[in-house]
mmCIF file of C-alpha atoms and ligand atoms in Angstrom:
data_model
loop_
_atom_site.group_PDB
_atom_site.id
_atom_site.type_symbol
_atom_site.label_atom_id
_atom_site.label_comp_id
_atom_site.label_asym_id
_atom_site.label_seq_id
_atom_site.Cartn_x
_atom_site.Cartn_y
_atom_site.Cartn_z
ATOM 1 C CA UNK W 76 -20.170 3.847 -12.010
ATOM 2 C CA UNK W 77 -21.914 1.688 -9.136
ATOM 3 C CA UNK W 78 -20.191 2.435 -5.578
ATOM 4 C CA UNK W 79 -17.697 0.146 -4.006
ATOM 5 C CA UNK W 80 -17.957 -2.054 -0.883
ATOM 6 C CA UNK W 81 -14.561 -4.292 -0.040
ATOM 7 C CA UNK W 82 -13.279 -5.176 3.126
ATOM 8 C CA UNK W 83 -10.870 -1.950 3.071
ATOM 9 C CA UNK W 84 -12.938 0.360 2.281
ATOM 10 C CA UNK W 85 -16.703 1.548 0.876
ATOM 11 C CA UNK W 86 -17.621 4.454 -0.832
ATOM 12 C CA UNK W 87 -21.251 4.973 -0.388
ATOM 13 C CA UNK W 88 -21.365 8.266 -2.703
ATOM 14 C CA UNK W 89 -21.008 10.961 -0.265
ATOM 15 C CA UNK W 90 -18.860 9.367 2.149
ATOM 16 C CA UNK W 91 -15.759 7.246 2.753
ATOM 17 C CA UNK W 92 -16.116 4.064 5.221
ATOM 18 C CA UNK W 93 -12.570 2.470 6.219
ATOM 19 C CA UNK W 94 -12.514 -0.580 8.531
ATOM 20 C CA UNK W 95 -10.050 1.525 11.103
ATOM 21 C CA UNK W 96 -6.772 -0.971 10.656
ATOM 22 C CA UNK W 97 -5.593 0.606 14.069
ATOM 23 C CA UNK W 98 -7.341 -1.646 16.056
ATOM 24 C CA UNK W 99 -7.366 -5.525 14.391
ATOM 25 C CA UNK W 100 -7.477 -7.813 14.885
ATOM 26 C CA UNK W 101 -9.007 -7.001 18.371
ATOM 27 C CA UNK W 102 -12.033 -4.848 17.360
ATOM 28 C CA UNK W 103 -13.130 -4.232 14.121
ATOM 29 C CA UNK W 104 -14.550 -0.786 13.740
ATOM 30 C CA UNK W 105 -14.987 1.213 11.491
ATOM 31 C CA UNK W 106 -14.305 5.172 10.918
ATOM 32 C CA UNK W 107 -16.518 7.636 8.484
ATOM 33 C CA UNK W 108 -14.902 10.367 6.465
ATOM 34 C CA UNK W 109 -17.517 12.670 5.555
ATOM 35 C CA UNK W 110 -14.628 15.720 3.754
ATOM 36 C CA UNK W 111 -11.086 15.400 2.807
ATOM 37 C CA UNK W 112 -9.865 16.377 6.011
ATOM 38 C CA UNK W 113 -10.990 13.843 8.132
ATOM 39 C CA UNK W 114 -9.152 11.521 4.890
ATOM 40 C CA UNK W 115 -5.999 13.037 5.096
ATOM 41 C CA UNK W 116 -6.498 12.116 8.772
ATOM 42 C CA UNK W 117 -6.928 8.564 8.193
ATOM 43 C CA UNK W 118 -3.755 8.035 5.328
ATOM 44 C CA UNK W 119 -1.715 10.022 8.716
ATOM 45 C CA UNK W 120 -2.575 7.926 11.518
ATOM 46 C CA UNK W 121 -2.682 4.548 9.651
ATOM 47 C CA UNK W 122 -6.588 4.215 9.900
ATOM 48 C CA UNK W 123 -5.508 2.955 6.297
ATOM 49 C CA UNK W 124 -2.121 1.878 5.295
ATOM 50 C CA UNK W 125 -0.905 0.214 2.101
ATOM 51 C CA UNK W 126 0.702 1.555 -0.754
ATOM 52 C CA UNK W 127 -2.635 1.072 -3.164
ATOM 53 C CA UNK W 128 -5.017 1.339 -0.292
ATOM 54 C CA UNK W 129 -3.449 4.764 0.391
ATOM 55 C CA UNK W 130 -3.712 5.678 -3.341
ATOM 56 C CA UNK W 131 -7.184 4.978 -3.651
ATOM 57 C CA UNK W 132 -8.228 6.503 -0.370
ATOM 58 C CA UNK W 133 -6.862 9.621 -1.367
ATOM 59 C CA UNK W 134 -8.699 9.485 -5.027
ATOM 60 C CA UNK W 135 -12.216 9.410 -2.833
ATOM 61 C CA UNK W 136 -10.914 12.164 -0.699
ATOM 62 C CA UNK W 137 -10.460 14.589 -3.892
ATOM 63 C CA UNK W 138 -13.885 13.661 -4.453
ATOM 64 C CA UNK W 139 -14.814 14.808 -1.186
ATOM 65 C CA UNK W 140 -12.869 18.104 -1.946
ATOM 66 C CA UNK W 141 -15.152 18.213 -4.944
ATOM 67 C CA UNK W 142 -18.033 17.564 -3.476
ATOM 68 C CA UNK W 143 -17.506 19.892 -0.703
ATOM 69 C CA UNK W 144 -16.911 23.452 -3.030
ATOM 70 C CA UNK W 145 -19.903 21.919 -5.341
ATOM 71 C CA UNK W 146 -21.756 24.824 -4.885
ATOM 72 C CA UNK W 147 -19.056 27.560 -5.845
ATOM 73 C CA UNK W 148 -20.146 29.229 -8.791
ATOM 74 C CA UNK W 149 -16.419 30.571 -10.051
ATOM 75 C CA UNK W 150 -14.329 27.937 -11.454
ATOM 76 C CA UNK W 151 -11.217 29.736 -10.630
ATOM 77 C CA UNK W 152 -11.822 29.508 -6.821
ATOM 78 C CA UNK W 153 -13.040 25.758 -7.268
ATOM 79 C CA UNK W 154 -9.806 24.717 -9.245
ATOM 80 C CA UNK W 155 -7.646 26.734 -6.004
ATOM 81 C CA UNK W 156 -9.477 24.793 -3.647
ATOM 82 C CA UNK W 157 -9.338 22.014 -4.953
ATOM 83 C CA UNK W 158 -5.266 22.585 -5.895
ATOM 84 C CA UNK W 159 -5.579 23.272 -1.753
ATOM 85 C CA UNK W 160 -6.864 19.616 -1.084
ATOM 86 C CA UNK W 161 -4.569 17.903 -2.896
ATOM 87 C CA UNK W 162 -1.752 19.795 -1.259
ATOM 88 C CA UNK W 163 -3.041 18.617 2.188
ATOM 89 C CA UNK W 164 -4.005 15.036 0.919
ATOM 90 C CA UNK W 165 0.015 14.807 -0.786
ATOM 91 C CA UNK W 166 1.154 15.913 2.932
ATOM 92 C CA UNK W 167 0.030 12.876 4.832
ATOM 93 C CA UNK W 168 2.941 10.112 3.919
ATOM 94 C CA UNK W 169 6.105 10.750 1.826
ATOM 95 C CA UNK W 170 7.136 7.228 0.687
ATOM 96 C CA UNK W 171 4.136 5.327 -1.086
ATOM 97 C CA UNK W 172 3.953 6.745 -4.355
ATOM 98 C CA UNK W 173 0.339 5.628 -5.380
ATOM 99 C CA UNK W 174 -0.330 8.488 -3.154
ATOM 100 C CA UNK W 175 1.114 11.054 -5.580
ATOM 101 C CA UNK W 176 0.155 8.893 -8.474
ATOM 102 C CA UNK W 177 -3.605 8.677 -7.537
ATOM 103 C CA UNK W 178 -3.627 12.430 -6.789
ATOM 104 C CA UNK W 179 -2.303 13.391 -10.028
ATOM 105 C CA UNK W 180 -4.708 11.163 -11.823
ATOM 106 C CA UNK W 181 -7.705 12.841 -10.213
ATOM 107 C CA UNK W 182 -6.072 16.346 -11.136
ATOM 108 C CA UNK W 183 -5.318 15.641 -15.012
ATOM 109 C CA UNK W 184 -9.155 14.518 -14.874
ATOM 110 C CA UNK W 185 -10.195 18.173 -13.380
ATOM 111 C CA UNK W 186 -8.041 19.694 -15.509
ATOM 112 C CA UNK W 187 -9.047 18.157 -18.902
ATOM 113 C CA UNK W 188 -12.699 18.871 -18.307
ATOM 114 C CA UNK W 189 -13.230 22.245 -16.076
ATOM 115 C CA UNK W 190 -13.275 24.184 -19.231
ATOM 116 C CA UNK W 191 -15.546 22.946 -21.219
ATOM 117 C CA UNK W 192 -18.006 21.204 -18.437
ATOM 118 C CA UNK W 193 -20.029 22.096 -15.553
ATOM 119 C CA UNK W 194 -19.053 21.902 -11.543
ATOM 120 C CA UNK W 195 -21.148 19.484 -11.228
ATOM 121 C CA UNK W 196 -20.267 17.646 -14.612
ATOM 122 C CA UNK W 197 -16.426 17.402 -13.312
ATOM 123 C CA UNK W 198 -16.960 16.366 -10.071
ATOM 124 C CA UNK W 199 -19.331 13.361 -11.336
ATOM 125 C CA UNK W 200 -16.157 12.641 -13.766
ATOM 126 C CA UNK W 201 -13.972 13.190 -10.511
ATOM 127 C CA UNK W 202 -16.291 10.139 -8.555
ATOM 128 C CA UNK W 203 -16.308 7.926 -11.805
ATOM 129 C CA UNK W 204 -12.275 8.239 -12.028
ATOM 130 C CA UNK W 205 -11.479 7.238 -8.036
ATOM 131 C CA UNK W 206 -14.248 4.604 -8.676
ATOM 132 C CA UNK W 207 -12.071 3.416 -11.788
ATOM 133 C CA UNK W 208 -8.890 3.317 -9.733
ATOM 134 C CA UNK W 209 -10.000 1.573 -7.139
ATOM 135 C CA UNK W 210 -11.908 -1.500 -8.902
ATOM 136 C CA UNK W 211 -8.956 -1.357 -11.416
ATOM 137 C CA UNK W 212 -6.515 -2.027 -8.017
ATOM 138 C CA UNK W 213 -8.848 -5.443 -7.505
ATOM 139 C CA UNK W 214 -8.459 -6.272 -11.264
ATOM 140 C CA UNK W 215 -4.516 -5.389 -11.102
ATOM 141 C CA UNK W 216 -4.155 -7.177 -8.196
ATOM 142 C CA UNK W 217 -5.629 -10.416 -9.662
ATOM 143 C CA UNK W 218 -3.296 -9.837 -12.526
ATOM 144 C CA UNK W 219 -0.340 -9.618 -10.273
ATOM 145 C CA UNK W 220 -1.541 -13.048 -8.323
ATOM 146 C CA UNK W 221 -2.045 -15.010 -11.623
ATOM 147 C CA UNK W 222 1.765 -14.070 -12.834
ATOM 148 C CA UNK W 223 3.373 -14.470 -9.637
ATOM 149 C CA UNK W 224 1.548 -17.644 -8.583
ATOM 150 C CA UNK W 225 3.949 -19.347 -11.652
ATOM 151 C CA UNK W 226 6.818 -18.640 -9.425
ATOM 152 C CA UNK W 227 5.404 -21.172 -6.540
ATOM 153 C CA UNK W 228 5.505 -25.074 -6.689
ATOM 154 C CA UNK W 229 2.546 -27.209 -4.828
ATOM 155 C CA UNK W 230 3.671 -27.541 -0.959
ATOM 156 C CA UNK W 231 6.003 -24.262 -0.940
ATOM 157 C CA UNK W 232 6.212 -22.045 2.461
ATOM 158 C CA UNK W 233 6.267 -17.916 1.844
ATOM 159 C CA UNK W 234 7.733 -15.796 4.189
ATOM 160 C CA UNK W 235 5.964 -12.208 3.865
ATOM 161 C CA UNK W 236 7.059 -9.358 5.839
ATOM 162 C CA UNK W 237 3.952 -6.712 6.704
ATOM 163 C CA UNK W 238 0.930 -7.118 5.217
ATOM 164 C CA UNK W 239 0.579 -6.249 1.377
ATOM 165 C CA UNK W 240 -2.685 -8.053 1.283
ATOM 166 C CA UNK W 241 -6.337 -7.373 0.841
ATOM 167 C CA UNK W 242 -5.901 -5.104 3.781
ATOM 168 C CA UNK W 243 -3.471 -2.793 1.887
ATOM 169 C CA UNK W 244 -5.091 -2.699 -1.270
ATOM 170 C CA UNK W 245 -9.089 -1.886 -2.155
ATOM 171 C CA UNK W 246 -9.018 -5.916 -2.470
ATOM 172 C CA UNK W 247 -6.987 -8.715 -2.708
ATOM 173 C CA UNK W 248 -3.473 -7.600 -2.000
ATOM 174 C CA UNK W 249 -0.208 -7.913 -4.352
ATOM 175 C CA UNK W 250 2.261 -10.033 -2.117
ATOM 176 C CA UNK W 251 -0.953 -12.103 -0.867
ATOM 177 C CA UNK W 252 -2.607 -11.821 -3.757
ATOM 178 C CA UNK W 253 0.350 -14.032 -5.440
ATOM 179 C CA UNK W 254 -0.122 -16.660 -2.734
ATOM 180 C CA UNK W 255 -4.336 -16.200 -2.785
ATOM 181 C CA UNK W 256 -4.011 -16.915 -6.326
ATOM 182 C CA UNK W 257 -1.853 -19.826 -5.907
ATOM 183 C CA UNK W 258 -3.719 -21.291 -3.640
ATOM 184 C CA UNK W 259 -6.868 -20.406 -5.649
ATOM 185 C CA UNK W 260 -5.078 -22.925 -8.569
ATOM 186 C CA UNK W 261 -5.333 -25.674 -5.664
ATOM 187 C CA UNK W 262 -1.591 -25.178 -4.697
ATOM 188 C CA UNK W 263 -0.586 -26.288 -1.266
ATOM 189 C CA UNK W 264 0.899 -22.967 -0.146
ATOM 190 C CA UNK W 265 1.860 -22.389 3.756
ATOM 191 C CA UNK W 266 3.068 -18.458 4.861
ATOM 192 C CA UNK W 267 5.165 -17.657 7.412
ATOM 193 C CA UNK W 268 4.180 -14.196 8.753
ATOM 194 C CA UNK W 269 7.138 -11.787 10.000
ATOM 195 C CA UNK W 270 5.238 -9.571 12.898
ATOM 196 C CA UNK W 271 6.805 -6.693 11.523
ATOM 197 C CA UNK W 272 8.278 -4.194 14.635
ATOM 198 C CA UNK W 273 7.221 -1.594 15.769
ATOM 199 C CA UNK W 274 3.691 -1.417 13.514
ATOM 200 C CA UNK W 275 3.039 -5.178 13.752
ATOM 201 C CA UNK W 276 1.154 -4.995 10.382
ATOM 202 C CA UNK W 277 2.100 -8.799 10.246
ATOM 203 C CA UNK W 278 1.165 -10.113 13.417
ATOM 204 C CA UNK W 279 -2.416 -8.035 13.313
ATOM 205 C CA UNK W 280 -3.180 -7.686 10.277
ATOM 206 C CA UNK W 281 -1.506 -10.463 7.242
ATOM 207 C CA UNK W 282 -1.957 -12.984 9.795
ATOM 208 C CA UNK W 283 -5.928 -12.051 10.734
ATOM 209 C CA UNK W 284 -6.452 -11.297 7.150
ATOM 210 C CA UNK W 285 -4.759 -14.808 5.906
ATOM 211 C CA UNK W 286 -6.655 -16.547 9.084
ATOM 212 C CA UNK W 287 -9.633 -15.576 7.572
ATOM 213 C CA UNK W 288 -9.270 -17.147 4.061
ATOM 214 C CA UNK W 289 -7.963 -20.600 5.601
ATOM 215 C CA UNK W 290 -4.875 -19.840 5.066
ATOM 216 C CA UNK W 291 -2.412 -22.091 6.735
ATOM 217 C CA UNK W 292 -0.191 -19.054 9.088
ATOM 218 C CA UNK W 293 2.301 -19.115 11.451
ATOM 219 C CA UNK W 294 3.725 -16.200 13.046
ATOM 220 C CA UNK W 295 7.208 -15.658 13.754
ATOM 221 C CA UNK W 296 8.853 -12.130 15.851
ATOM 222 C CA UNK W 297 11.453 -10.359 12.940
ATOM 223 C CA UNK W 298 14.368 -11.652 14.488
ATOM 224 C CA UNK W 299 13.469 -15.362 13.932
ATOM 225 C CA UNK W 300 13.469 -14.961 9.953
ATOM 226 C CA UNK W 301 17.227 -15.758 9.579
ATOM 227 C CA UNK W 302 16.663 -19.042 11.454
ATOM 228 C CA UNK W 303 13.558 -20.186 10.006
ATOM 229 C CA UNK W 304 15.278 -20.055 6.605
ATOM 230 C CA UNK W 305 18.630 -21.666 7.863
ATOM 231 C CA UNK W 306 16.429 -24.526 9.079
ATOM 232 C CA UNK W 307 15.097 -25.308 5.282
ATOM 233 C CA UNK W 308 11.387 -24.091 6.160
ATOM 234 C CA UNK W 309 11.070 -20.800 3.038
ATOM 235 C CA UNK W 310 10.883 -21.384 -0.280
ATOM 236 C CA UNK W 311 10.304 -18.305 -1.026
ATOM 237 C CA UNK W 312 10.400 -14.784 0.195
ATOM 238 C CA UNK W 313 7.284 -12.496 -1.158
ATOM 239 C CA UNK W 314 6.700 -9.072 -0.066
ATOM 240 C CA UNK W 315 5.278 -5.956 -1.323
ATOM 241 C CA UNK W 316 6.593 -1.725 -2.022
ATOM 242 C CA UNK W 317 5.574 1.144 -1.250
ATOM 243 C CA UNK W 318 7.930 2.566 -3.817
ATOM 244 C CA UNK W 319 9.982 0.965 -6.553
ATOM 245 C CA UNK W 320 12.902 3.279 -7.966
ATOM 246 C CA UNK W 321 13.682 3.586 -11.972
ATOM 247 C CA UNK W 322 16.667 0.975 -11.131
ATOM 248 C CA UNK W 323 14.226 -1.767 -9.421
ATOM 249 C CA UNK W 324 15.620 -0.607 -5.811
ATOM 250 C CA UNK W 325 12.780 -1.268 -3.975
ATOM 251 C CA UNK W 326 11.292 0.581 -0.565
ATOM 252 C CA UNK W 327 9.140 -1.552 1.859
ATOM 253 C CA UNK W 328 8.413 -1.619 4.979
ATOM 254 C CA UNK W 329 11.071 -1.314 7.735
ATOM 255 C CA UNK W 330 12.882 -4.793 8.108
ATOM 256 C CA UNK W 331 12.386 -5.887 4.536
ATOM 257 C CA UNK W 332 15.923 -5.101 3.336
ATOM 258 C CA UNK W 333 17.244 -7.513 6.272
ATOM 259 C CA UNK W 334 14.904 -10.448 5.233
ATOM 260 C CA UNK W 335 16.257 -9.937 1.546
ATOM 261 C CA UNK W 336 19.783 -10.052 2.721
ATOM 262 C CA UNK W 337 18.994 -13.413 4.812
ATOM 263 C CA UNK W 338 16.644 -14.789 1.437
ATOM 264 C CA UNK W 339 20.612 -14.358 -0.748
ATOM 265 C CA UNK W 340 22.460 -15.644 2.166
ATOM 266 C CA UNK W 341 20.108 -18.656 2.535
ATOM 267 C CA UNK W 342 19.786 -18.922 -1.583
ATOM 268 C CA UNK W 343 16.003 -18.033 -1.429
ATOM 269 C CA UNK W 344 13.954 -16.289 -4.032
ATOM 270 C CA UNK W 345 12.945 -13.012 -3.308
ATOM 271 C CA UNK W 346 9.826 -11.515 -4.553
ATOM 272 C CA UNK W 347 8.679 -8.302 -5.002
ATOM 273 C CA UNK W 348 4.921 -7.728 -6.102
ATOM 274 C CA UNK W 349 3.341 -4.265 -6.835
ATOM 275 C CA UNK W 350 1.353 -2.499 -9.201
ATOM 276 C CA UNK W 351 2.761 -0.397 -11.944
ATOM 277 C CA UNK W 352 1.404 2.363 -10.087
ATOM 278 C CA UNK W 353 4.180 1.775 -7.408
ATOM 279 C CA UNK W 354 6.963 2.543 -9.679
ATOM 280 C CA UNK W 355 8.511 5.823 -10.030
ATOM 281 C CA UNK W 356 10.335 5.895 -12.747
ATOM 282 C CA UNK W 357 11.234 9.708 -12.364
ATOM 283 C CA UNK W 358 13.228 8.278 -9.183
ATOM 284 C CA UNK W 359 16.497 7.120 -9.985
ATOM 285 C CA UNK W 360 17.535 5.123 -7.478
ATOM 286 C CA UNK W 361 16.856 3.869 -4.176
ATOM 287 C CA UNK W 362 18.759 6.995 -2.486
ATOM 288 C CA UNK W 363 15.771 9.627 -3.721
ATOM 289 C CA UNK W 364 13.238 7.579 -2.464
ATOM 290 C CA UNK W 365 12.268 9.973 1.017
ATOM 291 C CA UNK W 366 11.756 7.539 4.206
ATOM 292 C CA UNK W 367 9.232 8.842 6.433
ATOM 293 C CA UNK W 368 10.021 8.501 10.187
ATOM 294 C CA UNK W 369 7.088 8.124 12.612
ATOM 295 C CA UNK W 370 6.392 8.788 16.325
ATOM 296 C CA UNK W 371 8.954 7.686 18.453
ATOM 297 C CA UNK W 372 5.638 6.456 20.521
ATOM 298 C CA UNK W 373 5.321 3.951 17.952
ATOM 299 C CA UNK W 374 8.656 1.981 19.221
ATOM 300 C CA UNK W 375 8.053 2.881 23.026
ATOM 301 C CA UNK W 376 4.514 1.512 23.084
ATOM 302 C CA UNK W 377 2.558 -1.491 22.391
ATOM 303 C CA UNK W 378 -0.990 -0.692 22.180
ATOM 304 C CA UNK W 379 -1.250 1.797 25.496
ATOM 305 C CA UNK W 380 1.997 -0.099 27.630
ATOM 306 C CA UNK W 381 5.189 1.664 27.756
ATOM 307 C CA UNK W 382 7.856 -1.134 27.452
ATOM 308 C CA UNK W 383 10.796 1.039 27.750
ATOM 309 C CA UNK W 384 12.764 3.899 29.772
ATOM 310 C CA UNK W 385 10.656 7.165 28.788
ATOM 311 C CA UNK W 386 13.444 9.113 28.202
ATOM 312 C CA UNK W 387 14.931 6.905 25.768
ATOM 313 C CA UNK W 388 16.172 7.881 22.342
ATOM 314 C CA UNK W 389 14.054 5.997 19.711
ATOM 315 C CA UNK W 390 14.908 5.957 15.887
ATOM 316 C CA UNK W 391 11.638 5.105 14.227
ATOM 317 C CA UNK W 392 12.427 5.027 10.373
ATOM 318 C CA UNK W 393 9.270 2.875 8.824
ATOM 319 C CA UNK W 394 10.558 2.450 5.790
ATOM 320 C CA UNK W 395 13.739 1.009 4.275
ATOM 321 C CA UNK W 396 15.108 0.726 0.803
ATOM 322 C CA UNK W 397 16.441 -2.791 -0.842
ATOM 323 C CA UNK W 398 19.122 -2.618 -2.880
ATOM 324 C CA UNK W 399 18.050 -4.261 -6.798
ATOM 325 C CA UNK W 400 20.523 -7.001 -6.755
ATOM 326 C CA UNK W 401 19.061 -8.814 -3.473
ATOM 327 C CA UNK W 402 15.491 -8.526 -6.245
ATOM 328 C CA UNK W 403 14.902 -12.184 -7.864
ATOM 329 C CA UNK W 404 12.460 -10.975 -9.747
ATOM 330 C CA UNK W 405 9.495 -7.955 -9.355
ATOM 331 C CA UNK W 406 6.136 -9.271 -10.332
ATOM 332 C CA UNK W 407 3.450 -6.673 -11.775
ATOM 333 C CA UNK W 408 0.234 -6.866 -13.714
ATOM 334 C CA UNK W 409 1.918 -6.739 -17.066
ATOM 335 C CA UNK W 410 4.503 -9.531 -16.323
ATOM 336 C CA UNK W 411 7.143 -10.404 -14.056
ATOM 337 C CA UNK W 412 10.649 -9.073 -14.414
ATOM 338 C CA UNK W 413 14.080 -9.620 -13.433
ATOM 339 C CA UNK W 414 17.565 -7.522 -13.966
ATOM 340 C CA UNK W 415 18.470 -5.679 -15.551
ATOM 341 C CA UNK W 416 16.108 -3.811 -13.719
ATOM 342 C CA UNK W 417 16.350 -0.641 -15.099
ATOM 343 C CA UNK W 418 15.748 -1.674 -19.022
ATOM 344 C CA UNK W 419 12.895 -3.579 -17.761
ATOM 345 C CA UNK W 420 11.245 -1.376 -15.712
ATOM 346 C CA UNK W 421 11.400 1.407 -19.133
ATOM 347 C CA UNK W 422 9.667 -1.528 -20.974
ATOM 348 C CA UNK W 423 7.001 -1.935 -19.081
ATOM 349 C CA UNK W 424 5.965 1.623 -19.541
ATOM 350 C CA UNK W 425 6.083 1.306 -23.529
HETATM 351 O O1 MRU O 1016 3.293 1.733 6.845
HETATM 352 P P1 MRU O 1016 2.410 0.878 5.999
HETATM 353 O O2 MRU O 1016 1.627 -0.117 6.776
HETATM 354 O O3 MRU O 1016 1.543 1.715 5.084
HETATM 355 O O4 MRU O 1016 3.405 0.070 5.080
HETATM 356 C C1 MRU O 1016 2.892 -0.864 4.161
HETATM 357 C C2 MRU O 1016 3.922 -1.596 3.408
HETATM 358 O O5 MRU O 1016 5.095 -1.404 3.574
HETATM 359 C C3 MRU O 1016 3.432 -2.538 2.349
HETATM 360 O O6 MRU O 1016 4.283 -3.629 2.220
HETATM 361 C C4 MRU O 1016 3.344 -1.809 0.997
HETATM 362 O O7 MRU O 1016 2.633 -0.621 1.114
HETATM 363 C C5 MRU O 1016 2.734 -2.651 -0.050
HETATM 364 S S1 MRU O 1016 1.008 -2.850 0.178
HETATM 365 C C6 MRU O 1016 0.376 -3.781 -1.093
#
């Protein structure tokens, strides 16, 4: 299978190139990760971010595992290391379940073949199979624009809260990728971009990413959703998950369950859109779903400026879960669907 180059990332064959999120929109560098350590590195400090992004990433750092104990003769000792790599790669976040899903992909593929095939043999399977999940994620994501673009009318404003767009995906984005595609259909679409405390993923990244595609942006701070909607501006609320929960209770960023509260209040659609691959069906609810908490640092600081009293406490959860009946409707590649959440989620796996 022919290597990938997006935006997001490129996987040259013996290497892993990610455009380092960390610092756009004010630089763009990038950061090489030559083994799976210096991956699992990059999922940890949000070099990458995204639920599908993360997913992907972590498929090309297997292969880096792979490619790393090529030259190990005993298959027992290559399987253990290998079972070692994807411990470490599963460590990095807790609450984007392409992560796990990705991982467990790329182990059923080593599994199924190390007994009957070469070292070598598997790990060229191992390369073809991330390569396979991550140009499926553009294809998916296409999918996922074409069905959810139905839900938006010619001259409609989105409000998105993070960024679940090309950035957080190998391509293309889910919640973006519903307005890209709408937009793509010659629909007059306008976002409104939440900045998204304490991470800003909105203000640096959706709205540099949107910028770019001539997509008409404006950026508001979190706490001016509420009014923005009361004043008639959103049609529509779009955003995307990190993990969706067997009874469509869905975890997204931090400050997504308040913006769904305001989009009922205000009688506004609310969108979710996300990949099959984000749904965990062997999660019940919304209450399993684990919230990772991050640095306190993260809430203190912008960029390197302390903004508050150093010895202040700091609750830094960056995740938060939103409850199924503030969900219009959740749109994936196979189709959109609405409550009851839980039936429809089972079908979609049929
Ligand atoms: O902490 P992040 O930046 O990884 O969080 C990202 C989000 O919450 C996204 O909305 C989600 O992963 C969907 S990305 C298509």
């Amino acid at each position: 299978m022919e290597n990938i180059k997006t935006m997001t990332m490129e996987w040259t064959g013996k290497s892993l190139i990610l455009i380092d999120q960390r610092y756009l929109p004010l630089e763009e560098k990038y950061i090489e990760c030559k083994n799976f350590q210096d991956v699992a590195v990059s999922i940890k400090d949000m070099v990458v971010r995204g639920a599908p992004a993360i997913g992907a990433t972590a498929a090309f750092g297997f292969v880096l595992g792979a490619k790393e104990f090529i030259n190990i003769l005993d298959k027992k000792l290559f399987l253990k290391n290998l079972e070692k790599t994807k411990e470490i790669l599963s460590k990095t976040r807790p609450t984007a379940v392409n992560l796990f899903w990705a991982l467990n992909r790329m182990e059923k593929v080593l599994k199924e073949n190390i007994n009957n095939k070469t070292i070598n043999e598997v790990t060229k399977l191992l390369e073809d199979e991330a390569l396979k999940i991550a140009y499926e994620d553009i294809e998916i994501n296409k999918k996922i624009g074409k069905n959810g673009e139905a839900l938006l009318n010619d001259g409609d404003t989105v409000l998105t809260h993070c960024n679940a767009g090309a950035l957080a995906t190998v391509d293309y984005g889910t919640a973006l990728g519903v307005i890209r595609a709408a937009v793509e259909n010659g629909k007059n679409i306008k976002v409104y971009a939440d900045e998204t405390r304490p991470y800003l993923q909105g203000a640096r990244l959706t709205v540099w990413e949107l910028m770019k595609s001539g997509i008409k942006t404006t950026l508001i701070s979190d706490n001016m959703a509420g009014w923005v909607m009361k004043q008639g501006k959103i049609n529509a609320v779009i955003v995307g998950a990190d993990r969706i929960a067997k009874n469509g209770d869905v975890a997204n960023k931090i400050g997504t369950y308040s913006v769904a509260v305001l989009a009922k209040r205000h009688g506004i659609p609310f969108y979710v859109a996300a990949p099959l691959s984000t749904i965990d069906i062997e999660t019940k609810n919304g209450d399993e779903i684990p919230i990772e908490e991050r640095n306190s640092n993260e809430v203190r600081y912008c960029h390197k400026t302390r903004l508050v009293p150093e010895e202040v406490n700091v609750y830094n959860p960056a995740f938060d879960v939103t409850p199924n009946d503030l969900v219009t409707a959740i749109i994936t590649e196979k189709k959109v669907i609405r409550s009851p959440y839980e039936k429809n989620i089972l079908e979609l796996f049929k």
